[in-house]
Amino acid sequence: MDLEVGFYRNPTKKESWRTVLTLAFQSLGVVYGDLSTSPLYVYKSTFAEDIQHSETNEEIYGVLSFVFWTLTIVPLFKYVFIVLRADDNGEGGTFALYSLICRHAKVSLLPNVQAADEDLSAYTKDNFGGSADMSIGPRVKSVLLKSKVLQKTLLALALIGTCMVIGDGVLTPALSGNLVFSAVSGFELSTSHEHHKCKLFIPVHFVDIEVPITCIILVTLFALQHYGTHRLGFLFAPIIVTWLLCISTIGLYNIIHWNPQVYQALSPYYMYKFLKKTGRGGWMSLGGILLCITGSEAMFADLGHFSQLSIKIAFTFAVYPSLILAYMGQAAYLSKHHIVETDYRIGFYMSVPERIRWPVLAIAILAAVVGSQAIITGTFSIIKQCSALGYFPRVKIVHTSSKIHGQIYIPEINWILMMLCLAVTIGFRDTKRLGNASGLAVITVMIVTTCLMSLVIVLCWHKSIILAICFLLFFGSIEALYFSASLIKFLEGAWVPIVLSFIFMVVMYVWYYGTLKKYEFDVQNKVSINWILGLGPSLGIVRVRGIGLIHTELVSGIPAIFSHFVTNLPAFHQVLVFLCIKSVHVPYVRPEERFLVGRIGPKEYRLYRCIVRYGYQDVHKDDLEFENDLVCSIAEFIRSGKTEEPNGKLEDSEKNDERMTVVGTSSTNTEGIHICEDDVDPFEVAGPSERREIRVPKLGPRKRVRFVLPETPQIDVFAQEEMQELMEAREAGMTFILGHSYVRVKRGSSLMKKIVIDLGYGFLRRNCRGPIHAMSMPHASTLEVGMVYHV
């Protein structure tokens, strides 16, 4: 199954309404689980200890007003109407915004950026036409280009947002698991009090088994992740749909039955009255109100799993109205019940009519378990983006859908999240502290998104800087208010996401710093082209049949490890290809733009450079497909007639990059060269008249390799000889030659650099996965040569 071709078959074709509605239905179970279950704990957290509600209902109405306008301004106005439109070719999240800014402002810190990358069809995508102030964008761009400090600050901001998403991926499942059983125990207490009986239905020692059962649920949830977003969406969506229908119906009943005038609380005036009356206690209670929008950031982070339109439809027509009715219904109930004997009396379950409390509780348990799915899938997406761009150690990426490429599963991250979730659950055993921690993580991600979006408005959408400042001030001031209320509870659980994000930040920085230093060493120690030319066409050693693929991180020049190969290996292959597989700041690279092919030295040297470009969401092909595409791309380069300068010498690296040819994969280039392997008699008649074949004589039982060429202008004799030799080499087989580098710091380096490189980066390299192209290669066809890098 060729995922790559399936995705690009018709990139301009719009999704059908059936597809959009199906994705919208699936998104309810994946994206909106956390946001939909917030009515379970918002009022309980808000009135827990900072404020109490009185007969005047000013506190209740004030909280409802805050909840309504927070839900309206942040998820609806900010995310649905604005942020979702800043997708990076269908991908979302803080790193997608960072990628957009890097491309438009050309401030990428990736060391292997080439001018040819800007010609990719997905490299620039201005979502908004026109320009309100074209003079501001270039000025901002110029400032960013000149200041390395600002570029590193921008990267640090993106990494902070990324790490907070990962931290939320730990906290939200733990909060959901604890929420289920704390709700059950609270419901049990309230029920036993109302009926003046012993605890009903639930064992006396329920609290003793609460944590073990929560841990079992979390393990089950993470064990289901390998089935993929598509299956989990259909599995979880009916639960969330039932839950939304349930809370909206109960909310509407409470409004009509208890207080039809509760709609008056939607006026912003009640927010002012609330803060005026409650003062500092009201400000601190905003940390509880903040929980009403936890899960909103998942709409953007999970964008690659679905589509922009499907997520908008699901929120606007299902989630938003259901949540508003649920909160209004709870407020209507509380406005008529002011005697609070336990904090469970202000929880969600007390506003549920007594006859249906147990069925509603069963649905709530299922919905709360599903609630953590959104942030788990969002964590997978954002870690894949970081890993592809070199900001996170390499991990195994499993694509769970052949239609939606953003639907992925990462085994290592899944189990790490599970272990951290279990540790937090066992360590805290308190939904209040977990709520404080989750709230701080969520609001930090939102602030980072707001800051990056203000740059996107100017640099990518070419809008007025005044509009960007208004966006930053309006949404930033609201989020800063909630951030301050969350930060004040640092010792009450809010320290957890800070510690988690710091750990992930250290890992990401160590990996990025070590990778950058290794690349700088390669650049500074490149082999001179004059040395290569001095070796002659045979490179001073025996050239044997076959193709040797020499892996290098360099996009230009010859790596130092090649001289190490030449001096330590007795022979080399007749065709040598310096292979560089790199990521670019785009989510996808079209197959027809995948390969950049060039020549090193004169033709008779048979040295080629091939740069394979992938986006941070691309699917990497298996070894056989990759080999065939690689050989066909080199053959197409030879057929195109691109040759070196008459003197046979290479120019400087920049000009050499310009002379490289863009060649597509054989699966997409129907008019180009195709490779064929069979056991047919080599002297049989060729295929259709419109195609010609260049064959290699059959040697023994080995399969014959041949190129099938389209009808083209006459190929010159030298090109035919070169292609003939390439086919012979392909038939003999390929060997992947990898340089196994050991990175060490130089003598006299600082202690901090020794810790970062020798301990941190060394540990990560030993325990993470190798380059993506080396993972699936047969062990017998791989040759590794070690070399120590002193950086």
Coordinates of N, CA and C in Angstrom, one line a residue, residues 67-206:
V67 N -17.8 31.9 32.8 CA -17.7 30.6 32.1 C -18.2 30.9 30.6
F68 N -19.4 31.5 30.5 CA -19.9 31.8 29.2 C -19.0 32.6 28.3
W69 N -18.5 33.7 28.8 CA -17.6 34.5 27.9 C -16.3 33.9 27.7
T70 N -15.8 33.1 28.6 CA -14.5 32.4 28.4 C -14.6 31.4 27.3
L71 N -15.7 30.6 27.4 CA -16.0 29.6 26.3 C -16.2 30.3 25.0
T72 N -16.8 31.4 25.0 CA -17.2 32.1 23.7 C -15.9 32.7 23.1
I73 N -15.1 33.4 24.0 CA -14.0 34.1 23.5 C -12.8 33.2 23.1
V74 N -12.5 32.3 23.9 CA -11.3 31.5 23.7 C -11.5 30.3 22.7
P75 N -12.3 29.3 23.0 CA -12.5 28.2 22.0 C -13.2 28.7 20.7
L76 N -14.3 29.5 20.9 CA -15.0 29.8 19.7 C -14.4 30.9 18.8
F77 N -14.2 32.1 19.4 CA -13.6 33.2 18.6 C -12.1 33.0 18.3
K78 N -11.3 32.6 19.3 CA -9.9 32.5 19.1 C -9.5 31.3 18.2
Y79 N -10.0 30.1 18.7 CA -9.5 28.9 18.0 C -10.3 28.6 16.7
V80 N -11.7 28.6 16.8 CA -12.5 28.2 15.7 C -12.4 29.2 14.6
F81 N -12.5 30.5 14.9 CA -12.6 31.5 13.9 C -11.2 32.0 13.4
I82 N -10.2 31.9 14.2 CA -8.9 32.5 13.9 C -7.8 31.4 13.8
V83 N -7.5 30.8 14.9 CA -6.3 30.0 15.0 C -6.3 28.8 14.0
L84 N -7.5 28.2 13.9 CA -7.6 27.0 13.0 C -7.3 27.4 11.6
R85 N -7.4 28.6 11.2 CA -7.2 29.1 9.8 C -5.6 29.2 9.6
A86 N -4.9 29.1 10.7 CA -3.4 29.3 10.5 C -2.8 27.9 10.4
D87 N -3.4 26.9 9.8 CA -2.9 25.6 9.7 C -1.7 25.6 8.7
D88 N -0.8 24.7 9.0 CA 0.4 24.5 8.1 C 0.1 23.4 7.1
N89 N -0.6 23.7 6.0 CA -1.0 22.7 5.0 C -1.7 21.5 5.7
G90 N -2.7 21.9 6.6 CA -3.5 20.9 7.2 C -3.0 20.5 8.6
E91 N -1.9 20.9 9.0 CA -1.3 20.5 10.3 C -1.5 21.7 11.3
G92 N -1.7 21.3 12.6 CA -1.8 22.3 13.7 C -0.9 22.1 14.8
G93 N -1.0 22.9 15.8 CA -0.1 22.8 17.0 C 0.9 24.0 17.0
T94 N 1.6 24.1 18.2 CA 2.5 25.2 18.3 C 3.7 25.1 17.3
F95 N 4.1 23.9 17.0 CA 5.2 23.7 16.1 C 4.8 24.0 14.7
A96 N 3.6 23.8 14.3 CA 3.1 24.1 13.0 C 3.1 25.7 12.8
L97 N 2.8 26.4 13.9 CA 2.9 27.9 13.8 C 4.3 28.3 13.7
Y98 N 5.2 27.7 14.4 CA 6.6 28.0 14.4 C 7.2 27.7 13.0
S99 N 6.7 26.6 12.4 CA 7.2 26.2 11.1 C 6.8 27.3 10.0
L100 N 5.5 27.7 10.2 CA 5.0 28.8 9.2 C 5.9 30.0 9.4
I101 N 6.2 30.4 10.6 CA 7.0 31.7 10.8 C 8.4 31.5 10.3
C102 N 9.0 30.3 10.5 CA 10.3 30.1 10.0 C 10.4 30.1 8.5
R103 N 9.4 29.6 7.8 CA 9.4 29.7 6.3 C 9.2 31.1 5.8
H104 N 8.3 31.8 6.3 CA 8.0 33.1 5.8 C 9.0 34.1 6.2
A105 N 9.6 34.0 7.4 CA 10.6 35.0 7.8 C 12.0 34.4 7.5
K106 N 12.2 33.2 7.1 CA 13.5 32.5 6.8 C 14.4 32.6 8.0
V107 N 13.9 32.3 9.2 CA 14.7 32.3 10.4 C 14.8 30.9 11.0
S108 N 14.8 29.9 10.1 CA 14.9 28.5 10.6 C 16.3 28.3 11.2
L109 N 16.4 27.6 12.3 CA 17.7 27.2 12.9 C 18.1 25.9 12.4
L110 N 17.4 25.2 11.5 CA 17.9 24.0 11.0 C 19.2 24.2 10.2
P111 N 20.2 23.4 10.4 CA 21.5 23.7 9.7 C 21.5 23.3 8.2
N112 N 20.6 22.5 7.8 CA 20.7 22.0 6.4 C 19.7 22.6 5.4
V113 N 19.3 23.9 5.7 CA 18.4 24.6 4.9 C 19.1 24.9 3.5
Q114 N 18.3 24.7 2.4 CA 18.9 25.0 1.1 C 17.9 26.0 0.4
A115 N 18.5 26.7 -0.6 CA 17.7 27.6 -1.4 C 16.6 26.8 -2.2
A116 N 17.0 25.6 -2.6 CA 16.1 24.8 -3.4 C 14.8 24.4 -2.6
D117 N 14.9 24.5 -1.3 CA 13.7 24.1 -0.5 C 12.5 25.1 -0.7
E118 N 12.9 26.3 -1.0 CA 11.9 27.4 -1.2 C 11.0 27.2 -2.4
D119 N 11.5 26.3 -3.3 CA 10.7 26.0 -4.5 C 9.7 24.9 -4.3
L120 N 9.6 24.3 -3.1 CA 8.6 23.3 -2.8 C 7.3 23.9 -2.9
S121 N 6.3 23.2 -3.4 CA 5.0 23.7 -3.6 C 4.3 24.0 -2.3
A122 N 4.7 23.3 -1.2 CA 4.1 23.4 0.1 C 4.9 24.4 1.0
Y123 N 5.9 25.0 0.4 CA 6.8 25.8 1.3 C 6.1 27.1 1.7
T124 N 5.4 27.8 0.8 CA 4.7 29.0 1.2 C 3.2 28.8 0.9
K125 N 2.4 29.3 1.8 CA 1.0 29.1 1.6 C 0.3 30.3 2.4
D126 N 0.0 31.4 1.7 CA -0.6 32.5 2.3 C -2.1 32.3 2.4
N127 N -2.6 32.0 3.6 CA -4.0 31.7 3.8 C -4.9 32.9 3.5
F128 N -4.4 34.1 3.6 CA -5.2 35.3 3.4 C -4.6 36.0 2.2
G129 N -5.4 36.4 1.3 CA -5.0 37.2 0.2 C -4.9 38.7 0.6
G130 N -4.3 39.5 -0.2 CA -4.3 40.9 0.0 C -3.3 41.3 1.1
S131 N -3.2 42.6 1.4 CA -2.3 43.1 2.4 C -2.7 44.4 2.9
A132 N -2.9 44.5 4.2 CA -3.3 45.7 4.8 C -2.1 46.7 5.0
D133 N -0.9 46.1 5.2 CA 0.2 46.9 5.5 C 1.5 46.1 5.1
M134 N 1.8 46.2 3.8 CA 2.9 45.4 3.3 C 4.3 45.9 3.8
S135 N 4.4 47.1 4.4 CA 5.6 47.6 4.8 C 6.1 47.1 6.2
I136 N 5.1 46.6 7.0 CA 5.5 46.2 8.3 C 6.1 44.8 8.3
G137 N 5.5 43.9 7.5 CA 6.0 42.5 7.5 C 7.5 42.4 7.2
P138 N 8.0 43.0 6.1 CA 9.4 43.0 5.9 C 10.3 43.6 7.0
R139 N 9.7 44.6 7.7 CA 10.5 45.2 8.8 C 10.6 44.1 9.9
V140 N 9.5 43.5 10.3 CA 9.6 42.5 11.3 C 10.5 41.3 10.9
K141 N 10.4 41.0 9.7 CA 11.2 39.9 9.1 C 12.7 40.3 9.2
S142 N 13.0 41.5 8.9 CA 14.4 42.0 8.9 C 14.9 42.0 10.3
V143 N 14.1 42.4 11.3 CA 14.5 42.3 12.7 C 14.8 40.9 13.2
L144 N 14.0 40.0 12.8 CA 14.2 38.6 13.2 C 15.5 38.0 12.5
L145 N 15.7 38.4 11.2 CA 16.9 37.9 10.5 C 18.2 38.3 11.1
K146 N 18.2 39.6 11.7 CA 19.4 40.2 12.2 C 19.7 39.7 13.6
S147 N 18.7 39.3 14.3 CA 18.9 39.0 15.7 C 18.8 37.5 16.0
K148 N 20.0 36.9 16.3 CA 20.0 35.5 16.7 C 19.3 35.3 18.1
V149 N 19.3 36.3 18.9 CA 18.7 36.2 20.2 C 17.2 36.0 20.0
L150 N 16.6 36.8 19.1 CA 15.2 36.7 18.9 C 14.8 35.4 18.2
Q151 N 15.7 34.9 17.3 CA 15.4 33.6 16.7 C 15.4 32.5 17.8
K152 N 16.4 32.5 18.7 CA 16.4 31.5 19.7 C 15.3 31.7 20.7
T153 N 14.9 32.9 20.9 CA 13.7 33.2 21.8 C 12.5 32.6 21.2
L154 N 12.3 32.8 19.9 CA 11.2 32.2 19.2 C 11.2 30.7 19.3
L155 N 12.3 30.1 19.1 CA 12.4 28.6 19.2 C 12.1 28.2 20.7
A156 N 12.6 28.9 21.6 CA 12.3 28.6 23.0 C 10.8 28.7 23.3
L157 N 10.2 29.7 22.8 CA 8.8 29.9 23.0 C 8.0 28.7 22.4
A158 N 8.4 28.2 21.2 CA 7.7 27.1 20.6 C 8.0 25.8 21.4
L159 N 9.2 25.7 21.9 CA 9.5 24.5 22.7 C 8.8 24.5 24.1
I160 N 8.6 25.7 24.7 CA 7.8 25.8 25.9 C 6.4 25.3 25.7
G161 N 5.8 25.8 24.6 CA 4.4 25.4 24.3 C 4.3 23.9 24.0
T162 N 5.3 23.4 23.3 CA 5.4 21.9 23.0 C 5.5 21.1 24.3
C163 N 6.4 21.5 25.2 CA 6.6 20.8 26.4 C 5.4 20.8 27.3
M164 N 4.7 22.0 27.3 CA 3.5 22.1 28.1 C 2.4 21.2 27.6
V165 N 2.3 21.0 26.3 CA 1.4 20.1 25.7 C 1.7 18.6 26.1
I166 N 3.0 18.3 26.1 CA 3.4 17.0 26.6 C 3.1 16.8 28.1
G167 N 3.3 17.9 28.8 CA 3.0 17.8 30.3 C 1.5 17.6 30.5
D168 N 0.7 18.3 29.7 CA -0.7 18.2 29.8 C -1.2 16.8 29.4
G169 N -0.4 16.2 28.5 CA -0.7 14.8 28.1 C -0.5 13.8 29.2
V170 N 0.3 14.2 30.2 CA 0.5 13.4 31.4 C -0.6 13.7 32.4
L171 N -1.0 14.9 32.6 CA -1.9 15.4 33.6 C -3.3 15.1 33.3
T172 N -3.7 15.3 32.1 CA -5.2 15.1 31.7 C -5.7 13.7 31.9
P173 N -5.0 12.7 31.5 CA -5.4 11.3 31.8 C -5.5 11.0 33.3
A174 N -4.5 11.5 34.0 CA -4.5 11.3 35.5 C -5.7 12.0 36.1
L175 N -6.0 13.2 35.6 CA -7.1 14.0 36.2 C -8.4 13.3 35.8
S176 N -8.5 12.8 34.6 CA -9.8 12.1 34.2 C -10.0 10.9 35.0
G177 N -8.9 10.1 35.2 CA -9.1 8.9 36.0 C -9.4 9.2 37.4
N178 N -8.8 10.2 38.1 CA -9.1 10.5 39.4 C -10.5 11.1 39.5
L179 N -10.9 11.8 38.5 CA -12.2 12.5 38.5 C -13.3 11.5 38.5
V180 N -13.2 10.4 37.8 CA -14.2 9.3 37.7 C -14.5 8.8 39.1
F181 N -13.5 8.5 39.9 CA -13.8 7.8 41.2 C -14.0 8.8 42.3
S182 N -13.4 10.0 42.2 CA -13.8 11.0 43.2 C -15.2 11.4 43.0
A183 N -15.7 11.4 41.7 CA -17.1 11.7 41.5 C -18.0 10.6 42.1
V184 N -17.6 9.4 41.9 CA -18.4 8.3 42.4 C -18.5 8.3 44.0
S185 N -17.3 8.6 44.6 CA -17.3 8.6 46.0 C -18.1 9.8 46.5
G186 N -18.0 11.0 45.8 CA -18.7 12.1 46.2 C -20.2 11.9 46.1
F187 N -20.6 11.3 45.0 CA -22.0 11.0 44.8 C -22.5 10.0 45.8
E188 N -21.7 9.1 46.2 CA -22.1 8.2 47.3 C -22.3 8.9 48.6
L189 N -21.4 9.9 48.9 CA -21.6 10.6 50.2 C -22.9 11.4 50.2
S190 N -23.2 12.1 49.1 CA -24.4 12.9 49.0 C -25.6 12.1 49.0
T191 N -25.6 10.9 48.4 CA -26.8 10.1 48.4 C -27.0 9.5 49.7
S192 N -26.0 9.1 50.4 CA -26.2 8.5 51.8 C -26.7 9.6 52.7
H193 N -26.3 10.8 52.6 CA -26.7 11.9 53.4 C -28.2 12.2 53.2
E194 N -28.6 12.2 51.9 CA -30.0 12.6 51.6 C -31.0 11.5 52.1
H195 N -30.6 10.3 52.1 CA -31.5 9.2 52.5 C -31.3 8.8 53.9
H196 N -30.3 9.4 54.6 CA -30.1 9.1 56.0 C -29.8 7.6 56.2
K197 N -29.1 7.0 55.3 CA -28.8 5.6 55.3 C -27.3 5.4 55.3
C198 N -26.8 4.2 55.4 CA -25.4 3.9 55.2 C -25.1 4.0 53.8
K199 N -23.9 3.9 53.5 CA -23.5 4.1 52.1 C -24.1 3.1 51.2
L200 N -24.8 3.6 50.1 CA -25.5 2.8 49.2 C -24.7 2.3 48.1
F201 N -24.9 1.0 47.7 CA -24.3 0.4 46.5 C -22.8 0.4 46.5
I202 N -22.1 1.2 47.2 CA -20.7 1.3 47.1 C -20.0 0.8 48.4
P203 N -19.0 0.0 48.4 CA -18.4 -0.5 49.6 C -17.9 0.6 50.5
V204 N -17.8 0.3 51.8 CA -17.3 1.2 52.8 C -15.9 1.6 52.5
H205 N -15.1 0.7 52.0 CA -13.7 1.0 51.8 C -13.4 1.3 50.3
F206 N -14.3 2.0 49.7 CA -14.2 2.3 48.3 C -12.9 3.2 48.0

